[in-house]
PDB file of C-alpha atoms in Angstrom:
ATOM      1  CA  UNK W   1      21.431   6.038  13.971  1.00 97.00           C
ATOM      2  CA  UNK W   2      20.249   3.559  16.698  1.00 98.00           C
ATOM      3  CA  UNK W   3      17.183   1.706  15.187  1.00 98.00           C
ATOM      4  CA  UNK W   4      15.652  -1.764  15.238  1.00 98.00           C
ATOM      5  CA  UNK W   5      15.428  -3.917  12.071  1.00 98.00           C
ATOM      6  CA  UNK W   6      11.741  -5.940  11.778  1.00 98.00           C
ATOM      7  CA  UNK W   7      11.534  -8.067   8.823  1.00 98.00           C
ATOM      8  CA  UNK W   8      11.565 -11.878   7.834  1.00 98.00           C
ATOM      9  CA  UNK W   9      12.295 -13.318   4.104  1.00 97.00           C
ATOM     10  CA  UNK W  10      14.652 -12.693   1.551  1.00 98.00           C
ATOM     11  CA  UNK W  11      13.061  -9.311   0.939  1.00 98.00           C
ATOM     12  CA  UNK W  12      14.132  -7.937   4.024  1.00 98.00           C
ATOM     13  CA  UNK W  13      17.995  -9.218   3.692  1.00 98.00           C
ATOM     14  CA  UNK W  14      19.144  -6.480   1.434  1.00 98.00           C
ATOM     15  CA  UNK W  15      17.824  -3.784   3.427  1.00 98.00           C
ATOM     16  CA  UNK W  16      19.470  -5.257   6.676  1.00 98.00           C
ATOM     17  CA  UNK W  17      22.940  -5.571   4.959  1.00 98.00           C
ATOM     18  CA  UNK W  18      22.638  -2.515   3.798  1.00 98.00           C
ATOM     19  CA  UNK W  19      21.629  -0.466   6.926  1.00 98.00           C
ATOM     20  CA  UNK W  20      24.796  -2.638   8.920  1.00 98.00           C
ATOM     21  CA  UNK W  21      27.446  -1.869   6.410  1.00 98.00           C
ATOM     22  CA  UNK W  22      26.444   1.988   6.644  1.00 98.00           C
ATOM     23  CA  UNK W  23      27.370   1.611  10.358  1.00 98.00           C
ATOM     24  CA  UNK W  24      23.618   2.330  11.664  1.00 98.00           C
ATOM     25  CA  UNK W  25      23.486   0.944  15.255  1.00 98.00           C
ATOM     26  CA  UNK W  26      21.109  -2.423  14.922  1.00 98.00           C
ATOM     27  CA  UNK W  27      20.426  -2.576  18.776  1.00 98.00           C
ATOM     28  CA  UNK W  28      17.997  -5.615  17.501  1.00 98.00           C
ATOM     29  CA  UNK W  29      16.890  -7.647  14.897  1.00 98.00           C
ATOM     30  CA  UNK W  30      13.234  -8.702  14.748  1.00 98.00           C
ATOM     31  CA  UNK W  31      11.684 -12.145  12.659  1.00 98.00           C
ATOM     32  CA  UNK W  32       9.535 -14.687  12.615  1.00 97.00           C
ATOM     33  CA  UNK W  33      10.092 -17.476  14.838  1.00 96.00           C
ATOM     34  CA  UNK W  34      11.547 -20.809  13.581  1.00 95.00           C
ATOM     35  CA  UNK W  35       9.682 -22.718  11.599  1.00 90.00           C
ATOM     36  CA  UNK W  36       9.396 -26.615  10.722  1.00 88.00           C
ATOM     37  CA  UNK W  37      10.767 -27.319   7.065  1.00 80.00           C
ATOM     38  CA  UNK W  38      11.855 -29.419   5.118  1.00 75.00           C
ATOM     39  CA  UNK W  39      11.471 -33.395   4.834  1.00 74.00           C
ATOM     40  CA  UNK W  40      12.311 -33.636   8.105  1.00 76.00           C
ATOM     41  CA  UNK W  41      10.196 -30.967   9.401  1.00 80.00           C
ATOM     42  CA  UNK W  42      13.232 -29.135  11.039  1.00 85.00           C
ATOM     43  CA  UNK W  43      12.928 -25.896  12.909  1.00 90.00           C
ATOM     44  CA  UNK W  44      14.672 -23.068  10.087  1.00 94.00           C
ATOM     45  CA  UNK W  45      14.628 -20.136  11.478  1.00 97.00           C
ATOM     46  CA  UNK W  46      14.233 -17.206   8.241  1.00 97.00           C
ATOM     47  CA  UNK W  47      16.222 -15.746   5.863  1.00 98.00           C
ATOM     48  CA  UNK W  48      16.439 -12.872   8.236  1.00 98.00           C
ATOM     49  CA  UNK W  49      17.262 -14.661  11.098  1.00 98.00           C
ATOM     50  CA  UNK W  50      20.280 -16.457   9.574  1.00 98.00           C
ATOM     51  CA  UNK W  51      21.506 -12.917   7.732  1.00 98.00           C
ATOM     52  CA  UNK W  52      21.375 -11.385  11.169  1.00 98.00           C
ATOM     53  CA  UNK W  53      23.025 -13.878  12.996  1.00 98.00           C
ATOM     54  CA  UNK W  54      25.710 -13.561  10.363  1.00 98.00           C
ATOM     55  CA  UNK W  55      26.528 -10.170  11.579  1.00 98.00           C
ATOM     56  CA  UNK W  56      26.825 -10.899  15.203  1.00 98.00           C
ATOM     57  CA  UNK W  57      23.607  -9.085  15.713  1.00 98.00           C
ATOM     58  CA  UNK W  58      20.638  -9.656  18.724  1.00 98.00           C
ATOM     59  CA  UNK W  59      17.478 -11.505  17.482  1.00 98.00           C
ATOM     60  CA  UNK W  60      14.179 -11.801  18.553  1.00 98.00           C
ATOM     61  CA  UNK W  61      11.695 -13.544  17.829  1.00 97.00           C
ATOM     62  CA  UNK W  62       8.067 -13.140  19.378  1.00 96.00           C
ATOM     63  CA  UNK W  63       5.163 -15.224  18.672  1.00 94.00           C
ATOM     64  CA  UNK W  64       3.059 -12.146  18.928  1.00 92.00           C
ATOM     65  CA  UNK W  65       2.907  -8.583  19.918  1.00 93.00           C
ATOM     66  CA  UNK W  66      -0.385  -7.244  20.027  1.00 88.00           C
ATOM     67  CA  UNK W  67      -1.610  -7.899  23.449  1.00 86.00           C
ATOM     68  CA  UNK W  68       2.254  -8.889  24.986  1.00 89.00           C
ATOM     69  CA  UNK W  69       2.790  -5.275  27.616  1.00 93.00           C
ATOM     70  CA  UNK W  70       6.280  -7.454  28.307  1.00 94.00           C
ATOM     71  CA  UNK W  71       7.325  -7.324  24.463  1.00 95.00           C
ATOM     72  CA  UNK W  72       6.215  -3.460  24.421  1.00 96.00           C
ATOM     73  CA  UNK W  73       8.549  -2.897  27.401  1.00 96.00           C
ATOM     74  CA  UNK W  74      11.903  -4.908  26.289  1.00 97.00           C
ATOM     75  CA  UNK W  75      10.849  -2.638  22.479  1.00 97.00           C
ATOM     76  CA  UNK W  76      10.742   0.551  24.439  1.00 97.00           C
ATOM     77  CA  UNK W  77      13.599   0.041  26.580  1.00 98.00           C
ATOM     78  CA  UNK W  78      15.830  -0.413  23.590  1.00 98.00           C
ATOM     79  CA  UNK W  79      15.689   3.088  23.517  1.00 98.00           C
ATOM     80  CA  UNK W  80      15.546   3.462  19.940  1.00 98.00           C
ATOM     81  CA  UNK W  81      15.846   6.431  16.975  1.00 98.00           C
ATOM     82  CA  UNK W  82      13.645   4.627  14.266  1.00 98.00           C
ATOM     83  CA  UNK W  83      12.533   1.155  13.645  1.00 98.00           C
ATOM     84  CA  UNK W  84      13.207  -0.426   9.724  1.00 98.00           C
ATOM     85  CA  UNK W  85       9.846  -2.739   8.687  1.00 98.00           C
ATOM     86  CA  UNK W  86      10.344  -4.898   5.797  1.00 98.00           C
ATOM     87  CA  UNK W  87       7.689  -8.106   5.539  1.00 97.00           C
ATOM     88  CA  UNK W  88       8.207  -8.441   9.283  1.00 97.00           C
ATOM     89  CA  UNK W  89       4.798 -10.629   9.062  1.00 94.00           C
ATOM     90  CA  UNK W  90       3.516  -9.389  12.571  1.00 94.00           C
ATOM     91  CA  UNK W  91       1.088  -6.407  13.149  1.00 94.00           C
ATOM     92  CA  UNK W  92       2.930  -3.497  15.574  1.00 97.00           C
ATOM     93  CA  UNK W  93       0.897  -1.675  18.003  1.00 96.00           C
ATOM     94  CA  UNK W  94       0.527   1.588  18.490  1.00 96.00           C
ATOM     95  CA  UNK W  95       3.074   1.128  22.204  1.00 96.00           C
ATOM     96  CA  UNK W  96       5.033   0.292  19.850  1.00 97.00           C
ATOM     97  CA  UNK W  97       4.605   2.526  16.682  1.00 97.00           C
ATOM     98  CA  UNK W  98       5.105   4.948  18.963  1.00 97.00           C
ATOM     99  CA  UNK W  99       8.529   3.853  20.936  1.00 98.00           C
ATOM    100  CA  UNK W 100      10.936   5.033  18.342  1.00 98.00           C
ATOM    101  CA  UNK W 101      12.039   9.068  18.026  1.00 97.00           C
ATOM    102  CA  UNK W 102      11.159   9.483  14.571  1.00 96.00           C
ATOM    103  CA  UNK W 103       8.709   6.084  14.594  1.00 97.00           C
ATOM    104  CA  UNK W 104       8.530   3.108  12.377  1.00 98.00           C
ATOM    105  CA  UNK W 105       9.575   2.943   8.569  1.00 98.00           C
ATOM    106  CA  UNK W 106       8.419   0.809   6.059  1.00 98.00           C
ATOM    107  CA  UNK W 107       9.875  -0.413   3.028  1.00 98.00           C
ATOM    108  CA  UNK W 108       6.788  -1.410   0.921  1.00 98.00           C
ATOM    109  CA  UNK W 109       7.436  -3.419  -2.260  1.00 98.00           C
ATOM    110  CA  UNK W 110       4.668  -1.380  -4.360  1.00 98.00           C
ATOM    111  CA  UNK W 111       3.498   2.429  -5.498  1.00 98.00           C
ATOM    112  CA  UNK W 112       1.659   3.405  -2.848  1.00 98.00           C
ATOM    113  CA  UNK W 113      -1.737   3.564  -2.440  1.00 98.00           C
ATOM    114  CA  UNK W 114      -1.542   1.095  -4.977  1.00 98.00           C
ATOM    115  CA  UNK W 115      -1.124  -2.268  -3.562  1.00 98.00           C
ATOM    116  CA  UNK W 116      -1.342  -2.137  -0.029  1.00 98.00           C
ATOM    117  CA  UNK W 117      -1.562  -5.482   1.908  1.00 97.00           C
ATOM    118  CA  UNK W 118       0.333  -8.293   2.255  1.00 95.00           C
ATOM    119  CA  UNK W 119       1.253  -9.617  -1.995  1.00 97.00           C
ATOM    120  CA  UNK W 120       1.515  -6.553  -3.674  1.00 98.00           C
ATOM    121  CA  UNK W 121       4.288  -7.958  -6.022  1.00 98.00           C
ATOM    122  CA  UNK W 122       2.203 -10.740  -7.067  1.00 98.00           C
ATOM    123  CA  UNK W 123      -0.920  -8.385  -7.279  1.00 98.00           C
ATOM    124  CA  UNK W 124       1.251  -6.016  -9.785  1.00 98.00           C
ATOM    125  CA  UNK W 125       1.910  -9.107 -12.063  1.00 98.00           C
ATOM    126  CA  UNK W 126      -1.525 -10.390 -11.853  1.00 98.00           C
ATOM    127  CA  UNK W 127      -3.074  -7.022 -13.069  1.00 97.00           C
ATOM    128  CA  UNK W 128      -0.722  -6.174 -15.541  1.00 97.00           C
ATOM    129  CA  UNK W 129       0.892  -3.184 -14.046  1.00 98.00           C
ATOM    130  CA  UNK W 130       2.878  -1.173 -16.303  1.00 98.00           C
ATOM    131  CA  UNK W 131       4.819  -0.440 -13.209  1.00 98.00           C
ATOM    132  CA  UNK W 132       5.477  -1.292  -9.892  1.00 98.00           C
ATOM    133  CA  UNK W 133       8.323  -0.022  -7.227  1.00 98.00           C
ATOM    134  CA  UNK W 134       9.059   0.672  -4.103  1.00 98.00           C
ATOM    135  CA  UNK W 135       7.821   3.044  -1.213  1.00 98.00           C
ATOM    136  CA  UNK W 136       9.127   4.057   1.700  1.00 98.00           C
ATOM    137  CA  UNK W 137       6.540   5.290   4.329  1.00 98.00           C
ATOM    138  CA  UNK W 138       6.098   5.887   7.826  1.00 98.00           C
ATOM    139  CA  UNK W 139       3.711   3.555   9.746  1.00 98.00           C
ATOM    140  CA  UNK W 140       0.152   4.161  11.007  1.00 96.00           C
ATOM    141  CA  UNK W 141      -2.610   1.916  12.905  1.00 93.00           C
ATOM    142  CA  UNK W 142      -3.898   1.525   9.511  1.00 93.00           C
ATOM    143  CA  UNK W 143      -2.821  -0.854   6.861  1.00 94.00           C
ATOM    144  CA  UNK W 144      -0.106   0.532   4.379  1.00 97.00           C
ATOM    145  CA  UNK W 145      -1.881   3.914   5.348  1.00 97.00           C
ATOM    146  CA  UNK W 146       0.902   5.978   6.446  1.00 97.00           C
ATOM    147  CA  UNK W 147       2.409   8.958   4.760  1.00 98.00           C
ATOM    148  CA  UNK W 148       5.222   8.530   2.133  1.00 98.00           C
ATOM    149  CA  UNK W 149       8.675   9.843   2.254  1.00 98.00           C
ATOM    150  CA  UNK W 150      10.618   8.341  -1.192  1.00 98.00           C
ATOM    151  CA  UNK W 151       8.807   5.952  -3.975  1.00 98.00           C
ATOM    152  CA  UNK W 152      10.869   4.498  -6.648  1.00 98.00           C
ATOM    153  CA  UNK W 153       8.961   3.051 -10.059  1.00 98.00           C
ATOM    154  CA  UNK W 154      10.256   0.069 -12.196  1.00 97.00           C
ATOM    155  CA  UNK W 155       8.999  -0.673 -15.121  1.00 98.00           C
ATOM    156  CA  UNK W 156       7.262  -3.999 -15.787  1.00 97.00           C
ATOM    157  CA  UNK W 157       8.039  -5.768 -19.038  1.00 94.00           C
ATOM    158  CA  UNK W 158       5.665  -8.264 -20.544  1.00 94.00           C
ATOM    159  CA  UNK W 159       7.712 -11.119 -19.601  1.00 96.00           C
ATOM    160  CA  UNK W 160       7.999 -10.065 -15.680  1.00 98.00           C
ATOM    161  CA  UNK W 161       7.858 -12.828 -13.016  1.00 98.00           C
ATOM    162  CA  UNK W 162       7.728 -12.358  -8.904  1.00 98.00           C
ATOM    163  CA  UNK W 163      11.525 -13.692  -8.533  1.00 98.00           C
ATOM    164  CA  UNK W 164      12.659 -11.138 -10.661  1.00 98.00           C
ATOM    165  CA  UNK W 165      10.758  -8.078  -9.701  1.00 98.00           C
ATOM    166  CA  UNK W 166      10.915  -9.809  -6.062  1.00 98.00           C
ATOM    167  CA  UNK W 167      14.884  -9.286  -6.270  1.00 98.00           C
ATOM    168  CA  UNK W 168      15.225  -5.407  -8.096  1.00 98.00           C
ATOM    169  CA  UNK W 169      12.614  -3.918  -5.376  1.00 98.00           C
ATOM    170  CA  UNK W 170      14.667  -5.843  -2.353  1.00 98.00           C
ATOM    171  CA  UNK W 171      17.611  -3.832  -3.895  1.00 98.00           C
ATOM    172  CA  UNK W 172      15.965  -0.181  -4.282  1.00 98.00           C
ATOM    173  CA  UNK W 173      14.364  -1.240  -0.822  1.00 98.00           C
ATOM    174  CA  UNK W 174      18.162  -1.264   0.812  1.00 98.00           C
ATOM    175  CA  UNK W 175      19.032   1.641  -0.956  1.00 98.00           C
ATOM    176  CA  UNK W 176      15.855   3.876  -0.388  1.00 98.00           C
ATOM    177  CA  UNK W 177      15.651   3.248   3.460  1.00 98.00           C
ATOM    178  CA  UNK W 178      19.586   4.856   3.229  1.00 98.00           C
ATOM    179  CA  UNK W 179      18.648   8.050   2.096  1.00 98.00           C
ATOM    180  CA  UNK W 180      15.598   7.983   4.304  1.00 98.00           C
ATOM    181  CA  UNK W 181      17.302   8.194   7.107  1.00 98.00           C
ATOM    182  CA  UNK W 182      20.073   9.861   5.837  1.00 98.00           C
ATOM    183  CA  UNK W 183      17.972  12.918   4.398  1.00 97.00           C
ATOM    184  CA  UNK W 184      14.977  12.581   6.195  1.00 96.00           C
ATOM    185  CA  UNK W 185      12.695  13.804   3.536  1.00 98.00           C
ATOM    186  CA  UNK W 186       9.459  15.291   4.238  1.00 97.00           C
ATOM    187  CA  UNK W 187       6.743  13.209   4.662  1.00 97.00           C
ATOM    188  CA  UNK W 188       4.016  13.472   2.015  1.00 98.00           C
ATOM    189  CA  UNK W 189      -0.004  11.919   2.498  1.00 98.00           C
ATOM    190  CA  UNK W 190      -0.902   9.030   0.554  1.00 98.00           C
ATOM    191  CA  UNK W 191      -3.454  10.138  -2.047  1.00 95.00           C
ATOM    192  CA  UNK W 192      -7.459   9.383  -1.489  1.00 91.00           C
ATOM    193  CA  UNK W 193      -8.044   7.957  -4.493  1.00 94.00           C
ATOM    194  CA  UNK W 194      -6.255   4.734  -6.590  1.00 94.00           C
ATOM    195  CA  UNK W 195      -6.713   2.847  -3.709  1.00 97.00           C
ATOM    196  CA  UNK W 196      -6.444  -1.121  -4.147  1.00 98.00           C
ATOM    197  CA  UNK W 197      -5.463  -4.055  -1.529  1.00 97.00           C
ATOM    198  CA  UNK W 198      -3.555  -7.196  -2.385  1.00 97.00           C
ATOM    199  CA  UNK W 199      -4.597  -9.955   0.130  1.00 94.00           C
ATOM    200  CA  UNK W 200      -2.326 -12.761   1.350  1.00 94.00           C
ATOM    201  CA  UNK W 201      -2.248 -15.427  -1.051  1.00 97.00           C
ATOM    202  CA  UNK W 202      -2.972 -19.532  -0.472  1.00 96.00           C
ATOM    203  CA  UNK W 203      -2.132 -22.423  -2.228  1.00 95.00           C
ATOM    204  CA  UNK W 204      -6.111 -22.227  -3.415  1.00 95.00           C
ATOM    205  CA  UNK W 205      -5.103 -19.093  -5.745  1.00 97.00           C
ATOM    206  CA  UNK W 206      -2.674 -21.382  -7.819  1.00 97.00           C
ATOM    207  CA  UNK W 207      -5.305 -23.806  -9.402  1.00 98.00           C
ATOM    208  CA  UNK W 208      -5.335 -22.741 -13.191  1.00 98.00           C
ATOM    209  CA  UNK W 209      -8.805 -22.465 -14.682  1.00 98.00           C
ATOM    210  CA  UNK W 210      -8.586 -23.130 -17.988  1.00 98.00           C
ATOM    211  CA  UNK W 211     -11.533 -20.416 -19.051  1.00 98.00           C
ATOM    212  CA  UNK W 212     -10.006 -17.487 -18.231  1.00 98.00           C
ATOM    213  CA  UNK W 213      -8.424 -15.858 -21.365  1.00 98.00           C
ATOM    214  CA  UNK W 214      -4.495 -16.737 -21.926  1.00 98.00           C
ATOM    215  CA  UNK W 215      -2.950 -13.871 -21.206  1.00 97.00           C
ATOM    216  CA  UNK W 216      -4.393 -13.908 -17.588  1.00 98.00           C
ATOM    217  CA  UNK W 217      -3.559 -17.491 -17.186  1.00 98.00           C
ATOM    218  CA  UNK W 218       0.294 -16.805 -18.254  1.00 98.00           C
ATOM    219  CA  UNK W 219       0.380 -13.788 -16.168  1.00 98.00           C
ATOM    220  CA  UNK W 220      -0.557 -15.643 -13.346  1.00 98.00           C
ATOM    221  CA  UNK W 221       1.794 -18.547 -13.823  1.00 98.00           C
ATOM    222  CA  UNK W 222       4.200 -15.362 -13.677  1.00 98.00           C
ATOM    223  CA  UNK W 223       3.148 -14.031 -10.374  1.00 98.00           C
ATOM    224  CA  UNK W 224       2.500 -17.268  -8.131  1.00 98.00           C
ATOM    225  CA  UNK W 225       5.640 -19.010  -8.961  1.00 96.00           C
ATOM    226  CA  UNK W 226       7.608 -20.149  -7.139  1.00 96.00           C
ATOM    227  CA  UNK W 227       4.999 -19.709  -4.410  1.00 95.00           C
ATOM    228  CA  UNK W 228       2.139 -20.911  -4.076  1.00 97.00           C
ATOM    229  CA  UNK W 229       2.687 -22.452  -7.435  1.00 97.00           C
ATOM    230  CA  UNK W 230       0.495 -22.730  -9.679  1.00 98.00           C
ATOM    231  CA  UNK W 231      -1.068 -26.178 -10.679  1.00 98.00           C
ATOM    232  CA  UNK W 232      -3.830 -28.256 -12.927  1.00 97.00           C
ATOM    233  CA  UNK W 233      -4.793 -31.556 -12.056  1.00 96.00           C
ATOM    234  CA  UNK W 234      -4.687 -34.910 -14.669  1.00 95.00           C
ATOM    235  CA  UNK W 235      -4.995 -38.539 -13.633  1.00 93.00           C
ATOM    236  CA  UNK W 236      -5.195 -38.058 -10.206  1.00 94.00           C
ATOM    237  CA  UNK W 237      -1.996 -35.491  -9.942  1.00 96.00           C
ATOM    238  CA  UNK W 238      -1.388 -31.849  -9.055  1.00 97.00           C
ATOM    239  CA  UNK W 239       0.997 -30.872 -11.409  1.00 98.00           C
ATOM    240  CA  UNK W 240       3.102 -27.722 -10.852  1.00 98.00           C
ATOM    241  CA  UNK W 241       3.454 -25.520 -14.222  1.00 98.00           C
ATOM    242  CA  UNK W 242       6.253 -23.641 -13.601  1.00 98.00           C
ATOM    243  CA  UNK W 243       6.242 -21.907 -16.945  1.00 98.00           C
ATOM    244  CA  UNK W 244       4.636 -21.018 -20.066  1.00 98.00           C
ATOM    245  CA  UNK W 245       3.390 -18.504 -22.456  1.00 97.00           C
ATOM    246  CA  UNK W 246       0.474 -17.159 -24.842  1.00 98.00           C
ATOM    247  CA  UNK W 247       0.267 -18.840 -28.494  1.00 97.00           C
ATOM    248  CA  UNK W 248      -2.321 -19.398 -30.866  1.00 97.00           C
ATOM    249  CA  UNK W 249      -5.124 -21.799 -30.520  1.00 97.00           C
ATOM    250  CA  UNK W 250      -8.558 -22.665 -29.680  1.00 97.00           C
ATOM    251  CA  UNK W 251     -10.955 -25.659 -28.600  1.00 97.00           C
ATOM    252  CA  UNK W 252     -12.639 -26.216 -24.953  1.00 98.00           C
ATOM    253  CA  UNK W 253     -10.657 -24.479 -22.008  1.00 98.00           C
ATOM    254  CA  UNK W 254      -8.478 -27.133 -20.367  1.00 98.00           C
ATOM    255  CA  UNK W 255      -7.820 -29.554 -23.898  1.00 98.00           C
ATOM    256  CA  UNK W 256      -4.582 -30.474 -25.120  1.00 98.00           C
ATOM    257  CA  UNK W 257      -4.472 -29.501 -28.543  1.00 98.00           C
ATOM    258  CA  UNK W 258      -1.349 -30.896 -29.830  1.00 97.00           C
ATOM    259  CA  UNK W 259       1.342 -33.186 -28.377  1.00 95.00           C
ATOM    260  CA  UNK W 260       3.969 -30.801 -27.336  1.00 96.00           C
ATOM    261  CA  UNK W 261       2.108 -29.232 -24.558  1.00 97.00           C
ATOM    262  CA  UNK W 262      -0.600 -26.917 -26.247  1.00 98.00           C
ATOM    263  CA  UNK W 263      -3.636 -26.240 -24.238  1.00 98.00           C
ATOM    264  CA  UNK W 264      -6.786 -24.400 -25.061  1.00 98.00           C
ATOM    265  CA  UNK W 265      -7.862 -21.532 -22.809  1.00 98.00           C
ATOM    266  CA  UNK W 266     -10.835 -19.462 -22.683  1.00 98.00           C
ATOM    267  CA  UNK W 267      -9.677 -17.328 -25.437  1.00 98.00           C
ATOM    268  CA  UNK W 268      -6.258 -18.399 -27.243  1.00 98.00           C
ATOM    269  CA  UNK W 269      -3.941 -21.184 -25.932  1.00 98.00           C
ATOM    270  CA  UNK W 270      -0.881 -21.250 -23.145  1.00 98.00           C
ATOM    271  CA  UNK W 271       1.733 -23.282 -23.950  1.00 98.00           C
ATOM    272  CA  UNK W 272       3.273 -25.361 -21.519  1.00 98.00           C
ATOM    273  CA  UNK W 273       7.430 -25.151 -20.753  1.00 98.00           C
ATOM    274  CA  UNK W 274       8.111 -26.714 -17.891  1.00 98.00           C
ATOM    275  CA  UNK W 275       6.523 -28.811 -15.583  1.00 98.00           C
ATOM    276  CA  UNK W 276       6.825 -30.730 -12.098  1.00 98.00           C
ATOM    277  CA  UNK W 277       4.815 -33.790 -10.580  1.00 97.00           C
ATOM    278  CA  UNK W 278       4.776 -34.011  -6.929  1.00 96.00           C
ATOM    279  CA  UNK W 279       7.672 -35.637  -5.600  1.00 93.00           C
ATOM    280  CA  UNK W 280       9.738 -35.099  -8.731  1.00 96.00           C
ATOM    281  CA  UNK W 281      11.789 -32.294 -10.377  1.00 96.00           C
ATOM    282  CA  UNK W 282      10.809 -29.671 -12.484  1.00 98.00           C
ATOM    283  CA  UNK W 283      11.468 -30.782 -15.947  1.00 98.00           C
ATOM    284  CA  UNK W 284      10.965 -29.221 -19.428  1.00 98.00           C
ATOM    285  CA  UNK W 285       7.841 -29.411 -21.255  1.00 98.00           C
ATOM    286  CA  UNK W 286       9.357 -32.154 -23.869  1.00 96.00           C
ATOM    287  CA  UNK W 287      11.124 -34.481 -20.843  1.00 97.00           C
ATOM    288  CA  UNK W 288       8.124 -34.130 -19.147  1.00 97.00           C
ATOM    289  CA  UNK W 289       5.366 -35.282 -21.950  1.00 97.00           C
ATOM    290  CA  UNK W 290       7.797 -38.394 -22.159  1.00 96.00           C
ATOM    291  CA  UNK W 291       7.511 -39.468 -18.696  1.00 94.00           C
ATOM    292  CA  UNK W 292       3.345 -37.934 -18.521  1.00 95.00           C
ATOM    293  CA  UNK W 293       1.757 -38.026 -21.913  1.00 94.00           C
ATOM    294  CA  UNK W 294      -0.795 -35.745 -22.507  1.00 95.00           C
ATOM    295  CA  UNK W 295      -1.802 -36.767 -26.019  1.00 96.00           C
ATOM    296  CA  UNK W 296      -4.545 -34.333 -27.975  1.00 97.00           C
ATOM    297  CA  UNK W 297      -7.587 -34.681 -26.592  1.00 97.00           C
ATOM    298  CA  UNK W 298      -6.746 -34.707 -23.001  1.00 96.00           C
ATOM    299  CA  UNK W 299      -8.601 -32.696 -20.790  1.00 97.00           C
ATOM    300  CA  UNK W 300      -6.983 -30.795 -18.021  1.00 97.00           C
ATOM    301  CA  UNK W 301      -8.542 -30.095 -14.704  1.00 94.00           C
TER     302      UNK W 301
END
């Protein structure tokens, strides 16, 4: 089938690899321009970009689409069956919804209607979803609104974080969008109700605060690692915590209650398992406390 790939990180890799080694016809590969990173603020260009070179495949890379009648053109002209989203990052107009045959699919890394938006793997670990998944739908002006043609659930256990869940729906992504276009499955509405959005996240959403209950404070640690991170501030310092877990405990949210990395929480404790200061490595909570002592007592911020 003659189709365009759109998509940008890691996510999206699987899905391309997978569509090019079933001998689909990539007439182009969409992503996100280059980007400075790195210490020496080097144009990268993404994950996709570098897979898709890899093949010997075209990329593009627009700043923007929605007002660009140019872009629209060179998308239309590519005379294409179907377009594969995955995290493309970029908002397609309708010209452009509308270009391909069969139109635009996207492989959505939650239950749908559950989730829509831009974090919905993070949101899933944030809420304590007993499951999450992955959804392949076909795409609308709307946001995530389209109708569905396969979902896939995977269970969530209690120790889930976003690398790991991040990695198995990448995988069922690559292998749904096969049999999408391979069986082209009816296409089924979205249901009214169980509606919920997960907005894109900022490095704001990974300051801990210590009075929210344990559990909610671990889960989080879960979901925004490795990005944005979450962090609590001491002497000055944002320091990553990278992991940790429920325990027992009490005293005022934020205070160290022993000397191996115990800290008090709203209701219960977390306790700390490995940390990172900035400009340092992540180490483990013990290696850590003997560089940065946080004796009892010590109030977290």
């Amino acid at each position: 089938m003659r189709l365009a790939f759109m998509g940008s990180p890691d996510f999206a890799v699987p899905a391309l690899r997978a569509l090019h080694a079933a001998g689909h016809e990539i007439a182009a590969v969409y992503c996100q321009p280059p980007r400075p990173a790195g210490r020496g603020q080097k144009e990268q260009p993404c994950p996709v970009h570098r897979a898709a070179l890899a093949l010997g495949l075209e990329v593009r890379t627009p700043a923007r689409l929605k007002r660009d009648a140019a872009e629209h053109a060179a998308f239309a002209a590519l005379g294409l069956e179907v377009a594969v989203v995955a995290a493309y990052g970029l908002i397609l107009p309708p010209a452009m919804l509308e270009a391909p045959r069969i139109g635009c699919l996207n492989i959505h890394a939650s239950l749908l209607p559950r989730w829509r938006g831009a974090a919905p793997i993070q949101a899933a670990i944030l809420a304590g979803d007993a499951e999450s998944g992955v959804t392949i739908m076909r795409m609308e002006e709307g946001l995530d609104t389209g109708p569905m043609l396969l979902r896939e659930a995977v269970p969530l256990g209690p120790r889930m974080t976003t690398p790991a869940l991040h990695d198995a729906l990448a995988e069922i992504g690559a292998r749904l969008i096969l049999r999408a276009l391979a069986e082209q499955p009816p296409q089924v509405p979205q249901p009214e109700d169980g509606v919920t959005y997960a907005p894109k996240l900022s490095k704001a959403d990974g300051k801990l605060d210590w009075s929210l209950p344990a559990p909610a404070l671990d889960a989080r640690v879960r979901a925004l690692n490795p990005w944005p991170g979450t962090f609590f501030q001491h002497q000055g310092e944002a320091i990553r915590l990278l992991e940790a877990e429920p325990a027992e405990g009490a005293g005022p949210p934020g205070t160290m209650l022993d000397a191996a990395g115990l800290v008090a929480c709203g209701t219960g404790a977390l306790r700390l398992k490995r940390l990172q200061r900035p400009g340092r490595g992540p180490l483990a909570v013990g290696d850590f406390l003997r560089g940065f002592p946080l004796p009892p007592g010590s109030v977290l911020g």
